[in-house]
Structure formats: C-alpha cells, structure tokens
C-alpha cells in the first residue's frame, strides 16, 4: 500500500488515539486540522467524509474510515501490527475487549462529557453522578484483564487497545472542565497504571506530545493541552 494516509484530527480528541497508533506503527501520514472552534466538523466538506460529523476520519486507499475502533482494527489488520492476527488464539479475546472499550467505555464517557446533550441541562450533573460508578466498574474489569498480562495488554508491546485505553483514561482525569475529579484515581487500577507509565516512554507518545501540546506526562498526570494549532473543545 503506497498511498499516504490522511488523518483528520482535532487536538486531544479521539483522533489522538489514531495518531499514536500511526506513530507507533511508523507509517507515513498527513494530518488535516478540523477546527472545532468554528465547528468545522459540521462543514459540508467534512460531513462528506463522516456524515455524523465526529472526529476522527482516516482517509485510506480504500476510502475514508470513521469510528475509532474501526480505524484501529483496519490499521492493525492492514499492516499486521499491534493486534493478534485473525488466526491467533488471542484474537477473540482481543476483539471482545476492543469493542467493550469502544461500545461501552467510550460510549459512557460521552455521556459523562456531554451530559447536557442527553438530558435536560438542569439534570446534567445528576446524570454524570449516575454514570461515574459504571465507569469505575469498567476500569476495574479492564484492570483485571491487564493483570493477566495478555499480549495485547502488555507494557512492553503496545496494542491498538492499549493506546485507546490510555487516551480515555487521560480524558477521565481532565474532562469535563470544572466537574468532580474525586471519582477517578489512577492508583485504583494499578495494572492499567503500569501500562500508562510504559506508554509515556515511547517515541510515539513523544511525537504526539509535540504535535498536540499534551504536556510531559499525558497519561499518568495529564494537563489540559496547549496545541500549536486548533482547539481541543
């Protein structure tokens, strides 16, 4: 596959997961900023790529792909990296937890971050309070998987799922701005914390830090981004 990949991104959005994986894989790619400060994700041009107006989109030789997990799985299978192969004994378990991360954990995070779009704004904080115990349960389930150290949750060999979880845990510590933070404590999930510590030493993370202004410890002690261009919100 010789055509260059093109990532449509906004700083510290779900596109960060894709950037990290592209860097980890060592693939050549271009980036196109989606400027959220002017709602560029709602433009006709962007909606042609993703009719849902969500970030990211990865343009590929097979056409544009949206949905974070779909992009991750396409990259892993197309380039034969960062996930068990289709005939590997761990494939089923990997897929199960990848889609748990996407369909359950990430979906519940959207409720936490954007509660006002799911319910009357006057009840948004009550909805957030209700979703936090679910998120804690999700993290403890994933921590128990990381404790068993399968190849796809190994600190020394990141998978697409590892980076996906790291970004979501980063966002839990930061967003929504001004909301309660006491519910999320990284040491409560020590095996996931070990993964995040390991990821911060990798060249892919250093590249993402520089590109999106993430700060020195983007996963274990994150700060709000100061991107060189664009807006995270």
Coordinates of N, CA and C in Angstrom, one line a residue, residues 22-179:
X22 N -0.6 5.4 14.5 CA 0.2 5.6 13.3 C 1.7 5.9 13.6
X23 N 1.9 6.6 14.7 CA 3.3 6.8 15.1 C 4.0 5.5 15.5
X24 N 3.3 4.8 16.3 CA 3.8 3.5 16.8 C 4.1 2.6 15.7
X25 N 3.3 2.5 14.7 CA 3.5 1.7 13.5 C 4.6 2.2 12.6
X26 N 4.9 3.5 12.7 CA 5.9 4.0 11.8 C 5.4 4.3 10.4
X27 N 4.1 4.6 10.3 CA 3.6 4.8 9.0 C 3.6 6.2 8.6
X28 N 3.9 6.5 7.3 CA 3.8 7.9 6.8 C 2.3 8.3 6.7
X29 N 2.1 9.5 7.2 CA 0.7 10.0 7.1 C 0.7 11.5 7.1
X30 N -0.4 12.1 6.6 CA -0.6 13.6 6.7 C -1.7 13.9 7.7
X31 N -1.7 15.1 8.2 CA -2.8 15.5 9.1 C -3.5 16.7 8.5
X32 N -4.8 16.7 8.8 CA -5.7 17.8 8.4 C -6.4 18.3 9.6
X33 N -6.2 19.5 10.0 CA -6.9 20.0 11.2 C -8.4 20.2 11.0
X34 N -9.2 19.7 11.9 CA -10.6 20.0 11.9 C -10.8 21.0 13.1
X35 N -11.0 22.3 12.7 CA -11.1 23.4 13.7 C -12.4 23.4 14.4
X36 N -12.4 22.9 15.6 CA -13.6 22.8 16.4 C -14.1 24.2 16.9
X37 N -13.2 25.1 17.0 CA -13.6 26.5 17.4 C -14.6 27.1 16.5
X38 N -14.6 26.7 15.2 CA -15.5 27.2 14.2 C -16.5 26.1 13.7
X39 N -16.6 25.0 14.5 CA -17.4 23.9 14.1 C -17.2 23.3 12.7
X40 N -15.9 23.2 12.4 CA -15.5 22.7 11.1 C -16.0 21.3 10.8
X41 N -16.2 20.6 11.9 CA -16.7 19.2 11.8 C -18.2 19.2 11.2
X42 N -18.8 20.3 11.2 CA -20.2 20.4 10.7 C -20.2 20.9 9.2
X43 N -19.0 21.2 8.7 CA -19.0 21.7 7.3 C -19.4 20.6 6.3
X44 N -19.8 21.1 5.2 CA -20.2 20.1 4.1 C -19.1 19.2 3.7
X45 N -17.9 19.8 3.6 CA -16.7 19.0 3.2 C -16.4 17.9 4.2
X46 N -16.5 18.2 5.5 CA -16.2 17.2 6.5 C -17.3 16.2 6.6
X47 N -18.6 16.6 6.5 CA -19.7 15.7 6.5 C -19.7 14.8 5.3
X48 N -19.0 15.1 4.3 CA -18.9 14.2 3.1 C -18.0 13.0 3.5
X49 N -17.0 13.3 4.4 CA -16.2 12.2 4.9 C -16.8 11.4 6.0
X50 N -17.5 12.1 6.9 CA -18.2 11.4 8.0 C -19.5 12.1 8.2
X51 N -20.6 11.5 7.8 CA -21.9 12.2 7.8 C -22.3 12.4 9.3
X52 N -21.7 11.8 10.2 CA -22.0 12.0 11.6 C -21.3 13.3 12.2
X53 N -20.4 13.8 11.5 CA -19.7 15.0 11.9 C -18.8 14.8 13.2
X54 N -18.3 13.5 13.4 CA -17.5 13.2 14.5 C -16.0 13.1 14.0
X55 N -15.1 13.3 15.0 CA -13.7 13.2 14.7 C -13.2 11.9 15.4
X56 N -12.4 11.1 14.8 CA -11.6 11.3 13.5 C -12.2 10.7 12.3
X57 N -11.5 11.1 11.2 CA -11.6 10.3 9.9 C -10.2 10.0 9.5
X58 N -10.0 8.8 9.0 CA -8.7 8.4 8.3 C -9.0 8.2 6.9
X59 N -8.4 9.0 6.0 CA -8.5 8.7 4.6 C -7.5 7.6 4.2
X60 N -7.9 6.6 3.5 CA -7.1 5.5 3.1 C -7.3 5.2 1.7
X61 N -6.4 4.3 1.1 CA -6.6 3.9 -0.3 C -8.0 3.2 -0.5
X62 N -8.6 2.7 0.5 CA -9.9 2.1 0.4 C -11.1 3.0 0.7
X63 N -10.7 4.3 0.9 CA -11.8 5.3 1.2 C -11.7 5.8 2.6
X64 N -12.5 6.8 2.9 CA -12.4 7.3 4.3 C -13.1 6.4 5.3
X65 N -12.4 6.3 6.5 CA -13.0 5.4 7.5 C -13.2 6.3 8.8
X66 N -14.4 6.1 9.4 CA -14.6 6.8 10.6 C -15.0 5.7 11.7
X67 N -15.2 6.2 12.9 CA -15.3 5.3 14.1 C -14.0 4.8 14.6
X68 N -13.6 5.2 15.8 CA -12.2 5.0 16.3 C -11.8 3.5 16.2
X69 N -12.7 2.6 16.7 CA -12.4 1.2 16.7 C -12.3 0.6 15.3
X70 N -13.1 1.1 14.4 CA -13.0 0.6 13.0 C -11.7 1.0 12.4
X71 N -11.2 2.2 12.7 CA -9.9 2.7 12.1 C -8.8 1.8 12.7
X72 N -8.9 1.6 14.1 CA -7.8 0.9 14.7 C -7.7 -0.6 14.2
X73 N -8.9 -1.2 14.0 CA -8.9 -2.6 13.5 C -8.4 -2.6 12.1
X74 N -8.8 -1.6 11.3 CA -8.3 -1.6 9.9 C -6.8 -1.5 9.8
X75 N -6.3 -0.6 10.6 CA -4.8 -0.4 10.7 C -4.1 -1.7 11.1
X76 N -4.6 -2.3 12.2 CA -3.9 -3.5 12.7 C -4.0 -4.6 11.7
X77 N -5.1 -4.8 11.0 CA -5.2 -5.9 10.1 C -4.5 -5.6 8.8
X78 N -4.5 -4.3 8.3 CA -3.9 -4.0 7.0 C -2.4 -4.1 7.1
X79 N -1.8 -3.6 8.2 CA -0.4 -3.6 8.4 C 0.2 -4.7 9.2
X80 N -0.7 -5.5 9.8 CA -0.2 -6.7 10.5 C 0.6 -6.4 11.8
X81 N 0.1 -5.3 12.5 CA 0.8 -4.9 13.7 C -0.2 -4.5 14.8
X82 N 0.2 -4.7 16.0 CA -0.4 -4.1 17.2 C -1.8 -4.7 17.5
X83 N -2.0 -6.0 17.1 CA -3.2 -6.7 17.4 C -2.9 -8.2 17.0
X84 N -3.6 -9.2 17.7 CA -3.5 -10.6 17.3 C -4.0 -10.7 15.9
X85 N -3.3 -11.5 15.1 CA -3.8 -11.8 13.7 C -5.1 -12.6 13.8
X86 N -5.8 -12.6 12.7 CA -7.1 -13.3 12.6 C -7.1 -14.7 13.0
X87 N -6.0 -15.4 12.8 CA -6.0 -16.8 13.2 C -5.2 -17.1 14.5
X88 N -4.9 -16.0 15.3 CA -4.2 -16.2 16.5 C -5.2 -16.6 17.6
X89 N -4.8 -17.4 18.6 CA -5.7 -17.9 19.6 C -6.3 -16.7 20.5
X90 N -5.5 -15.6 20.5 CA -6.0 -14.5 21.4 C -6.9 -13.5 20.6
X91 N -7.2 -13.8 19.4 CA -8.0 -12.9 18.5 C -9.4 -12.6 19.1
X92 N -10.1 -13.6 19.6 CA -11.4 -13.4 20.1 C -11.4 -12.6 21.3
X93 N -10.5 -12.8 22.2 CA -10.4 -12.0 23.5 C -10.1 -10.6 23.2
X94 N -9.1 -10.4 22.3 CA -8.8 -9.0 21.9 C -10.0 -8.3 21.3
X95 N -10.7 -8.9 20.4 CA -11.8 -8.2 19.8 C -12.9 -7.9 20.8
X96 N -13.1 -8.8 21.7 CA -14.1 -8.6 22.8 C -13.8 -7.4 23.6
X97 N -12.6 -7.2 24.0 CA -12.3 -6.1 24.8 C -12.1 -4.8 24.0
X98 N -11.6 -4.9 22.8 CA -11.6 -3.7 21.9 C -13.0 -3.1 21.8
X99 N -14.0 -4.0 21.5 CA -15.3 -3.4 21.3 C -16.0 -3.1 22.6
X100 N -15.6 -3.7 23.7 CA -16.0 -3.2 25.0 C -15.5 -1.8 25.3
X101 N -14.3 -1.6 24.9 CA -13.7 -0.2 25.1 C -14.4 0.8 24.2
X102 N -14.8 0.4 23.0 CA -15.5 1.3 22.1 C -16.9 1.5 22.4
X103 N -17.7 0.4 22.5 CA -19.1 0.4 22.6 C -19.6 0.7 24.0
X104 N -18.8 0.4 25.0 CA -19.3 0.5 26.4 C -18.5 1.7 27.1
X105 N -17.2 1.5 27.2 CA -16.5 2.5 28.0 C -16.5 3.9 27.3
X106 N -16.2 3.9 26.0 CA -16.2 5.2 25.3 C -17.6 5.8 25.2
X107 N -18.6 4.9 25.0 CA -20.0 5.4 24.9 C -20.4 6.1 26.3
X108 N -20.0 5.4 27.4 CA -20.4 6.0 28.7 C -19.6 7.3 28.9
X109 N -18.4 7.4 28.4 CA -17.6 8.6 28.6 C -18.3 9.7 27.9
X110 N -18.8 9.5 26.7 CA -19.5 10.6 26.0 C -20.7 11.1 26.9
X111 N -21.4 10.2 27.6 CA -22.4 10.7 28.5 C -21.8 11.6 29.6
X112 N -20.7 11.2 30.2 CA -20.0 12.0 31.2 C -19.7 13.4 30.6
X113 N -19.1 13.4 29.5 CA -18.5 14.6 28.9 C -19.6 15.5 28.4
X114 N -20.7 15.0 27.8 CA -21.7 15.7 27.1 C -23.1 15.5 27.6
X115 N -23.2 15.4 29.0 CA -24.4 15.0 29.6 C -25.6 16.0 29.2
X116 N -25.3 17.2 28.9 CA -26.3 18.2 28.5 C -27.0 17.8 27.2
X117 N -26.3 17.0 26.4 CA -26.9 16.6 25.1 C -27.8 15.4 25.2
X118 N -27.8 14.7 26.4 CA -28.6 13.5 26.6 C -29.8 13.8 27.5
X119 N -29.8 14.9 28.2 CA -30.8 15.1 29.2 C -31.0 16.7 29.4
X120 N -32.1 17.1 30.0 CA -32.2 18.5 30.3 C -31.0 19.0 31.0
X121 N -30.4 20.1 30.6 CA -29.2 20.6 31.2 C -29.3 20.8 32.7
X122 N -30.5 21.0 33.2 CA -30.6 21.2 34.7 C -30.4 19.9 35.4
X123 N -30.4 18.7 34.7 CA -30.2 17.4 35.3 C -28.9 16.8 34.9
X124 N -28.1 17.6 34.2 CA -26.8 17.0 33.7 C -25.9 16.5 34.8
X125 N -25.8 17.2 35.9 CA -24.8 16.7 36.9 C -25.3 15.5 37.6
X126 N -26.7 15.3 37.7 CA -27.2 14.1 38.3 C -26.9 12.9 37.3
X127 N -27.0 13.1 36.0 CA -26.6 12.1 35.1 C -25.2 11.7 35.2
X128 N -24.3 12.7 35.3 CA -22.9 12.5 35.5 C -22.6 11.6 36.7
X129 N -23.3 12.0 37.8 CA -23.1 11.3 39.1 C -23.5 9.8 38.9
X130 N -24.5 9.6 38.1 CA -25.0 8.2 37.9 C -24.1 7.4 37.0
X131 N -23.4 8.0 36.1 CA -22.5 7.3 35.1 C -21.2 7.0 35.7
X132 N -20.7 7.7 36.7 CA -19.4 7.5 37.3 C -19.2 6.1 37.9
X133 N -20.1 5.6 38.7 CA -19.9 4.2 39.2 C -19.8 3.2 38.0
X134 N -20.5 3.4 37.0 CA -20.4 2.5 35.8 C -19.0 2.5 35.2
X135 N -18.5 3.7 35.1 CA -17.1 3.9 34.6 C -16.1 3.3 35.5
X136 N -16.2 3.4 36.8 CA -15.3 2.7 37.7 C -15.4 1.2 37.5
X137 N -16.5 0.7 37.3 CA -16.7 -0.8 37.1 C -16.0 -1.2 35.8
X138 N -16.2 -0.4 34.8 CA -15.5 -0.7 33.5 C -14.0 -0.8 33.7
X139 N -13.4 0.2 34.4 CA -12.0 0.3 34.6 C -11.5 -0.9 35.4
X140 N -12.2 -1.3 36.4 CA -11.8 -2.4 37.2 C -11.8 -3.7 36.4
X141 N -12.8 -3.9 35.5 CA -12.8 -5.0 34.6 C -11.6 -5.1 33.8
X142 N -11.3 -3.9 33.2 CA -10.1 -3.8 32.3 C -8.8 -4.0 33.1
X143 N -8.8 -3.5 34.3 CA -7.6 -3.7 35.1 C -7.3 -5.2 35.4
X144 N -8.4 -6.0 35.6 CA -8.3 -7.4 35.9 C -7.7 -8.1 34.6
X145 N -8.1 -7.6 33.5 CA -7.5 -8.2 32.2 C -6.1 -7.8 32.1
X146 N -5.7 -6.6 32.4 CA -4.3 -6.2 32.3 C -3.4 -6.9 33.3
X147 N -4.0 -7.3 34.5 CA -3.3 -8.1 35.5 C -2.8 -9.4 34.9
X148 N -3.6 -10.0 34.0 CA -3.3 -11.3 33.4 C -2.2 -11.1 32.4
X149 N -1.9 -9.9 32.0 CA -0.9 -9.6 31.0 C -1.0 -10.3 29.7
X150 N -2.1 -10.3 29.1 CA -2.2 -10.9 27.7 C -1.3 -10.0 26.8
X151 N -0.9 -10.6 25.6 CA 0.0 -10.0 24.7 C -0.5 -8.6 24.3
X152 N -1.8 -8.4 24.2 CA -2.4 -7.2 23.7 C -2.7 -6.2 24.8
X153 N -2.3 -6.5 26.1 CA -2.3 -5.5 27.2 C -1.0 -5.7 27.9
X154 N 0.1 -5.7 27.1 CA 1.5 -5.9 27.7 C 2.2 -4.5 27.7
X155 N 2.8 -4.1 28.8 CA 3.5 -2.8 28.8 C 4.6 -2.7 27.8
X156 N 5.3 -3.8 27.5 CA 6.4 -3.7 26.6 C 6.1 -3.7 25.1
X157 N 4.8 -4.1 24.8 CA 4.4 -4.3 23.3 C 3.0 -3.7 23.2
X158 N 2.9 -2.4 23.0 CA 1.6 -1.8 22.9 C 0.7 -2.3 21.8
X159 N -0.5 -2.4 22.1 CA -1.5 -2.8 21.0 C -2.4 -1.5 20.7
X160 N -3.2 -1.6 19.7 CA -4.1 -0.5 19.4 C -5.0 -0.3 20.6
X161 N -5.4 -1.3 21.3 CA -6.3 -1.2 22.5 C -5.5 -0.5 23.6
X162 N -4.3 -0.7 23.8 CA -3.5 -0.1 24.9 C -3.6 1.5 24.7
X163 N -3.3 1.9 23.5 CA -3.3 3.4 23.3 C -4.8 3.9 23.5
X164 N -5.8 3.2 23.0 CA -7.1 3.6 23.2 C -7.5 3.8 24.6
X165 N -7.2 2.8 25.5 CA -7.4 3.0 26.9 C -6.7 4.1 27.5
X166 N -5.4 4.3 27.1 CA -4.6 5.4 27.7 C -5.2 6.7 27.4
X167 N -5.7 6.9 26.2 CA -6.3 8.2 25.9 C -7.6 8.4 26.7
X168 N -8.4 7.4 26.8 CA -9.7 7.5 27.5 C -9.4 7.8 29.0
X169 N -8.4 7.2 29.6 CA -8.1 7.5 31.0 C -7.5 8.9 31.1
X170 N -6.8 9.4 30.2 CA -6.4 10.8 30.2 C -7.6 11.7 30.2
X171 N -8.6 11.4 29.4 CA -9.7 12.3 29.3 C -10.6 12.3 30.6
X172 N -10.6 11.1 31.2 CA -11.3 11.0 32.5 C -10.7 11.9 33.6
X173 N -9.4 12.1 33.5 CA -8.8 13.0 34.5 C -8.9 14.4 34.2
X174 N -9.4 14.8 33.0 CA -9.4 16.2 32.6 C -10.8 16.8 32.3
X175 N -11.7 15.9 31.8 CA -12.9 16.4 31.3 C -14.1 15.8 32.0
X176 N -15.3 16.5 32.1 CA -15.5 17.9 31.6 C -14.9 18.9 32.6
X177 N -14.5 20.0 32.1 CA -13.8 21.0 32.9 C -14.7 21.5 34.0
X178 N -14.2 21.6 35.2 CA -14.9 22.1 36.4 C -15.8 21.0 37.1
X179 N -15.8 19.8 36.6 CA -16.6 18.7 37.2 C -15.8 18.0 38.2

